[in-house]
Amino acid sequence: MNTAESASVEERRRRGRLGVGVIGAGRVGAVLGAALRAAEHAVVGVSAVSDASRERAENLLPGVPILEIPDIVERSELVLLAVPDDALEPLVSGLAKTGAWQAGQLVAHTSGRFGTEVLAPARAAGAIPLALHPAMTFTGMSLDLTRLADCSFGISAPAAVLPIAQALVVEMGAEPVVIDEADRVLYHAALAHASNHLVTLASQSTQLLAGLGVEHPDRLLGPLMRASLENALASGEGALTGPVARGDVGTVWAHTRALAEAGTEDLRAAYAALSAATASRAVDRGLLTQQQGDAILAALRQDPENP
């Protein structure tokens, strides 16, 4: 850094503001960079390779220079690594081999799967490791900034610097939730199961309804799915309705047969797996008797071609 840059960094430190470098202008990186900028941190550089990421950087981080990764690390007091999970460890290790990491530098990644152990090569060079995972889906557009107000971040960090991770999340308008390092994979699995599989379920049901000639499946599914989600979050499995929860074996069998006849094998398999899981949990919680649960499972196992 030159003299002017050093003076600027020192001034930001006195005011509690950081020079932030964003590595990865994907949907997450660009939005979080913009959120930190809105909190009066200075975004000093962003990496962007594809045309889409360059456009995203220009829209969400106007005026921020697009730089090579080593230059970003050199200029930054906080490096935000918003890259795919499988790219994170090679990136951190590769930069460590070149001596890029700096003592006292904050290094945060946005992966749900990893805690701070993946940042060990940076930590060995004296950097401060943080894991900041936003528990929401991103569009990569400015509307995500307002959605952060309803978002929680799963954070992990060494105890001494955990308040820094918490403060950064609060500054972005979100709520920090501390996740133990050893629990990160299960934490991420829970979120992926809830979010990704919800999309799969909605897509499968939309496909089935569209195949029946329904012109606007979203109008049927939207109110139903929103109400189901809100009830489930408020009441847990007490919100269960439908044929499995009622022990309605005949309806479950009819669904299984109709799905097989429609040739929607992936949907039939998903329906069977989730119905079986629902029946098992309903029995465990006393919503169904063991006999009712066994009857549901038997109906799901029957071959529709040979009733």
Coordinates of C-alpha atoms in Angstrom, one line a residue:
M1 CA 0.0 0.0 0.0
N2 CA 1.2 3.6 -0.7
T3 CA 1.2 6.3 2.0
A4 CA -2.3 7.6 1.0
E5 CA -3.8 4.1 1.1
S6 CA -2.2 3.4 4.5
A7 CA -3.7 6.6 5.9
S8 CA -7.1 5.7 4.5
V9 CA -6.9 2.3 6.1
E10 CA -5.9 3.8 9.4
E11 CA -8.8 6.2 9.3
R12 CA -11.3 3.4 8.6
R13 CA -9.9 1.4 11.5
R14 CA -10.4 4.4 13.8
R15 CA -14.0 4.7 12.7
G16 CA -14.6 1.0 12.8
R17 CA -14.9 0.8 9.0
L18 CA -13.0 -1.8 7.0
G19 CA -11.6 -2.1 3.5
V20 CA -13.6 -5.1 2.1
G21 CA -12.5 -7.2 -0.8
V22 CA -15.1 -9.5 -2.4
I23 CA -13.8 -12.7 -4.1
G24 CA -16.6 -14.0 -6.2
A25 CA -19.3 -11.7 -7.6
G26 CA -21.9 -14.4 -7.7
R27 CA -25.4 -13.8 -6.3
V28 CA -24.2 -14.0 -2.7
G29 CA -20.9 -12.2 -2.9
A30 CA -22.2 -9.2 -4.8
V31 CA -25.2 -8.7 -2.5
L32 CA -23.2 -9.1 0.8
G33 CA -20.6 -6.7 -0.6
A34 CA -23.4 -4.2 -1.2
A35 CA -24.7 -4.8 2.3
L36 CA -21.3 -4.1 3.8
R37 CA -21.0 -1.1 1.7
A38 CA -24.3 0.2 2.9
A39 CA -23.0 -0.2 6.4
E40 CA -20.2 2.3 5.4
H41 CA -17.5 -0.2 4.9
A42 CA -15.4 0.5 1.8
V43 CA -15.4 -2.2 -0.9
V44 CA -12.0 -1.9 -2.4
G45 CA -12.2 -4.5 -5.0
V46 CA -14.2 -7.4 -6.4
S47 CA -13.3 -10.4 -8.6
A48 CA -15.6 -11.2 -11.5
V49 CA -14.9 -13.5 -14.4
S50 CA -18.1 -14.3 -16.3
D51 CA -20.2 -11.6 -18.1
A52 CA -23.0 -12.3 -15.6
S53 CA -20.8 -11.7 -12.6
R54 CA -19.3 -8.5 -14.1
E55 CA -22.8 -7.2 -14.8
R56 CA -23.8 -8.0 -11.2
A57 CA -20.7 -6.3 -9.8
E58 CA -21.5 -3.2 -11.9
N59 CA -25.1 -3.1 -10.7
L60 CA -24.6 -3.8 -7.0
L61 CA -21.1 -2.4 -6.5
P62 CA -20.9 0.6 -8.9
G63 CA -17.5 2.2 -9.0
V64 CA -15.8 -0.8 -7.3
P65 CA -12.8 -1.9 -9.4
I66 CA -12.8 -5.4 -10.8
L67 CA -9.4 -6.8 -9.8
E68 CA -7.4 -10.0 -9.8
I69 CA -7.7 -12.1 -6.6
P70 CA -4.1 -11.5 -5.3
D71 CA -4.6 -7.7 -5.7
I72 CA -7.9 -7.9 -3.7
V73 CA -6.3 -9.8 -0.8
E74 CA -3.4 -7.3 -0.7
R75 CA -5.7 -4.3 -0.5
S76 CA -8.3 -5.7 2.0
E77 CA -8.7 -5.7 5.7
L78 CA -11.7 -8.0 5.3
V79 CA -11.6 -10.6 2.5
L80 CA -15.1 -12.1 1.8
L81 CA -14.8 -15.4 0.0
A82 CA -18.1 -16.1 -1.8
V83 CA -17.1 -19.1 -3.9
P84 CA -18.5 -22.6 -4.4
D85 CA -17.8 -25.0 -1.5
D86 CA -15.5 -27.2 -3.6
A87 CA -13.4 -24.2 -4.7
L88 CA -12.9 -22.8 -1.2
E89 CA -10.1 -25.0 0.2
P90 CA -8.0 -24.9 -3.0
L91 CA -8.4 -21.1 -3.1
V92 CA -7.3 -20.5 0.5
S93 CA -4.4 -23.0 0.2
G94 CA -3.3 -21.5 -3.1
L95 CA -3.2 -18.0 -1.7
A96 CA -1.3 -19.2 1.4
K97 CA 1.4 -20.8 -0.8
T98 CA 2.0 -17.4 -2.5
G99 CA 2.2 -15.6 0.9
A100 CA -0.9 -13.5 0.1
W101 CA -2.6 -13.7 3.5
Q102 CA -1.7 -10.9 6.0
A103 CA -1.5 -11.0 9.8
G104 CA -4.5 -9.4 11.4
Q105 CA -6.6 -9.6 8.2
L106 CA -10.2 -10.8 8.5
V107 CA -11.0 -13.7 6.2
A108 CA -14.6 -14.7 6.0
H109 CA -16.3 -17.3 3.8
T110 CA -20.0 -17.7 3.0
S111 CA -20.2 -21.5 2.8
G112 CA -22.8 -23.3 4.9
R113 CA -20.9 -26.6 4.9
F114 CA -17.6 -25.4 6.3
G115 CA -16.6 -23.7 9.6
T116 CA -13.3 -22.0 10.1
E117 CA -11.1 -25.1 9.8
V118 CA -11.1 -24.7 6.0
L119 CA -9.4 -21.3 6.5
A120 CA -6.5 -22.9 8.5
P121 CA -3.8 -21.9 5.9
A122 CA -4.9 -18.3 6.2
R123 CA -5.0 -18.5 10.0
A124 CA -1.5 -20.0 10.0
A125 CA -0.3 -16.7 8.4
G126 CA -2.0 -14.7 11.1
A127 CA -5.3 -14.0 9.5
I128 CA -8.5 -14.1 11.5
P129 CA -11.0 -16.7 10.3
L130 CA -14.8 -16.3 10.2
A131 CA -17.6 -18.4 8.7
L132 CA -20.7 -16.3 7.7
H133 CA -23.4 -18.3 6.0
P134 CA -26.6 -16.5 5.0
A135 CA -29.6 -18.8 5.4
M136 CA -31.6 -17.6 2.4
T137 CA -31.7 -17.9 -1.3
F138 CA -30.4 -15.1 -3.5
T139 CA -31.5 -13.6 -6.8
G140 CA -28.3 -11.5 -7.1
M141 CA -30.4 -8.4 -7.4
S142 CA -31.0 -5.4 -5.1
L143 CA -34.2 -6.8 -3.7
D144 CA -32.0 -9.3 -1.8
L145 CA -30.7 -6.4 0.3
T146 CA -34.1 -5.8 1.8
R147 CA -34.6 -9.5 2.4
L148 CA -31.5 -9.6 4.6
A149 CA -33.6 -8.0 7.3
D150 CA -35.5 -11.3 7.7
C151 CA -32.4 -13.5 7.3
S152 CA -30.3 -15.3 9.8
F153 CA -26.6 -16.2 9.3
G154 CA -25.0 -19.3 10.6
I155 CA -21.7 -18.1 12.0
S156 CA -18.7 -19.9 13.4
A157 CA -15.5 -18.3 14.6
P158 CA -12.9 -18.7 17.4
A159 CA -14.4 -17.5 20.7
A160 CA -12.2 -14.4 20.9
V161 CA -13.3 -13.0 17.6
L162 CA -16.9 -14.3 17.6
P163 CA -18.2 -10.8 18.4
I164 CA -16.6 -9.6 15.2
A165 CA -18.6 -12.1 13.1
Q166 CA -21.8 -11.2 15.0
A167 CA -21.2 -7.5 14.5
L168 CA -20.7 -7.9 10.7
V169 CA -23.9 -9.8 10.4
V170 CA -25.8 -7.3 12.4
E171 CA -24.4 -4.5 10.3
M172 CA -25.8 -6.2 7.2
G173 CA -29.2 -6.1 8.8
A174 CA -29.4 -9.8 9.6
E175 CA -29.4 -12.0 12.7
P176 CA -26.4 -14.1 13.7
V177 CA -26.9 -17.6 14.9
V178 CA -23.8 -19.4 16.4
I179 CA -23.1 -22.8 15.0
D180 CA -20.4 -25.0 16.5
E181 CA -17.6 -26.0 14.1
A182 CA -18.4 -29.7 14.4
D183 CA -22.1 -29.1 13.6
R184 CA -21.7 -27.2 10.3
V185 CA -22.4 -30.1 7.9
L186 CA -25.6 -31.1 9.7
Y187 CA -26.6 -27.5 9.9
H188 CA -26.1 -27.1 6.2
A189 CA -28.0 -30.4 5.5
A190 CA -31.0 -29.2 7.4
L191 CA -31.1 -26.0 5.4
A192 CA -30.6 -27.7 2.1
H193 CA -33.3 -30.3 2.9
A194 CA -35.8 -27.5 3.7
S195 CA -35.0 -25.2 0.9
N196 CA -33.8 -27.2 -2.1
H197 CA -36.3 -30.0 -1.7
L198 CA -39.1 -27.5 -1.3
V199 CA -38.2 -26.3 -4.8
T200 CA -38.2 -29.9 -6.1
L201 CA -41.6 -30.6 -4.6
A202 CA -43.1 -27.4 -6.0
S203 CA -41.6 -28.1 -9.4
Q204 CA -42.9 -31.7 -9.4
S205 CA -46.4 -30.7 -8.4
T206 CA -46.5 -27.9 -11.0
Q207 CA -45.4 -30.3 -13.7
L208 CA -48.2 -32.7 -12.7
L209 CA -50.9 -30.0 -12.7
A210 CA -49.7 -28.6 -15.9
G211 CA -49.9 -32.0 -17.5
L212 CA -53.6 -32.1 -16.4
G213 CA -54.2 -28.9 -18.3
V214 CA -54.2 -26.5 -15.4
E215 CA -53.1 -23.2 -16.9
H216 CA -51.8 -21.6 -13.7
P217 CA -50.6 -24.2 -11.3
D218 CA -49.0 -21.5 -9.2
R219 CA -52.4 -20.1 -8.3
L220 CA -53.4 -23.5 -6.9
L221 CA -50.1 -24.3 -5.1
G222 CA -49.1 -20.9 -3.9
P223 CA -51.7 -20.3 -1.1
L224 CA -51.6 -24.0 -0.1
M225 CA -47.8 -24.2 0.2
R226 CA -47.5 -20.8 1.9
A227 CA -50.1 -21.7 4.5
S228 CA -48.5 -25.2 5.0
L229 CA -45.1 -23.7 5.6
E230 CA -46.4 -21.0 8.0
N231 CA -48.4 -23.6 9.9
A232 CA -45.5 -26.0 10.1
L233 CA -43.1 -23.3 11.3
A234 CA -45.6 -22.2 13.9
S235 CA -46.9 -25.6 15.1
G236 CA -44.5 -28.3 13.9
E237 CA -46.0 -31.6 13.1
G238 CA -49.2 -30.6 14.8
A239 CA -49.9 -28.8 11.5
L240 CA -50.0 -32.1 9.6
T241 CA -53.1 -32.7 7.5
G242 CA -53.9 -35.0 4.6
P243 CA -54.3 -38.7 4.0
V244 CA -51.2 -40.0 5.7
A245 CA -51.9 -38.0 8.9
R246 CA -55.5 -39.3 8.8
G247 CA -54.4 -42.9 8.2
D248 CA -56.4 -42.9 5.0
V249 CA -54.9 -46.0 3.4
G250 CA -57.2 -46.1 0.4
T251 CA -56.3 -42.6 -0.7
V252 CA -52.6 -43.2 -0.3
W253 CA -53.0 -46.3 -2.4
A254 CA -55.0 -44.5 -5.1
H255 CA -52.3 -41.7 -5.2
T256 CA -49.6 -44.3 -5.7
R257 CA -51.4 -46.0 -8.5
A258 CA -52.3 -42.8 -10.3
L259 CA -48.7 -41.5 -10.1
A260 CA -47.5 -44.8 -11.5
E261 CA -50.0 -44.7 -14.4
A262 CA -49.0 -41.1 -15.2
G263 CA -45.5 -42.3 -15.7
T264 CA -44.0 -39.7 -13.3
E265 CA -41.5 -42.1 -11.7
D266 CA -39.4 -39.4 -9.9
L267 CA -42.6 -37.8 -8.5
R268 CA -44.0 -41.2 -7.5
A269 CA -40.7 -42.1 -5.7
A270 CA -40.6 -38.8 -3.9
Y271 CA -44.2 -39.1 -2.9
A272 CA -43.6 -42.6 -1.5
A273 CA -40.4 -41.7 0.4
L274 CA -41.9 -38.6 2.0
S275 CA -45.2 -40.4 2.8
A276 CA -43.3 -43.1 4.5
A277 CA -41.2 -40.6 6.5
T278 CA -44.4 -38.8 7.4
A279 CA -46.1 -42.0 8.5
S280 CA -43.1 -43.0 10.6
R281 CA -42.9 -39.6 12.4
A282 CA -46.7 -39.5 12.9
V283 CA -46.5 -42.9 14.6
D284 CA -43.6 -41.8 16.8
R285 CA -45.6 -38.8 17.9
G286 CA -48.9 -40.6 18.5
L287 CA -50.7 -39.1 15.6
L288 CA -51.2 -42.5 14.1
T289 CA -51.3 -46.0 15.7
Q290 CA -48.6 -48.4 14.8
Q291 CA -51.2 -50.5 12.9
Q292 CA -52.3 -47.4 10.9
G293 CA -48.7 -46.6 10.1
D294 CA -47.9 -50.1 9.0
A295 CA -51.0 -50.0 6.7
I296 CA -49.8 -46.8 5.1
L297 CA -46.3 -48.3 4.5
A298 CA -47.8 -51.4 3.0
A299 CA -49.9 -49.4 0.6
L300 CA -46.8 -47.5 -0.5
R301 CA -44.9 -50.7 -1.1
Q302 CA -47.6 -52.3 -3.3
D303 CA -46.9 -52.7 -7.0
P304 CA -49.5 -50.7 -8.9
E305 CA -49.2 -53.1 -11.8
N306 CA -50.2 -56.1 -9.6
P307 CA -52.6 -54.8 -6.9

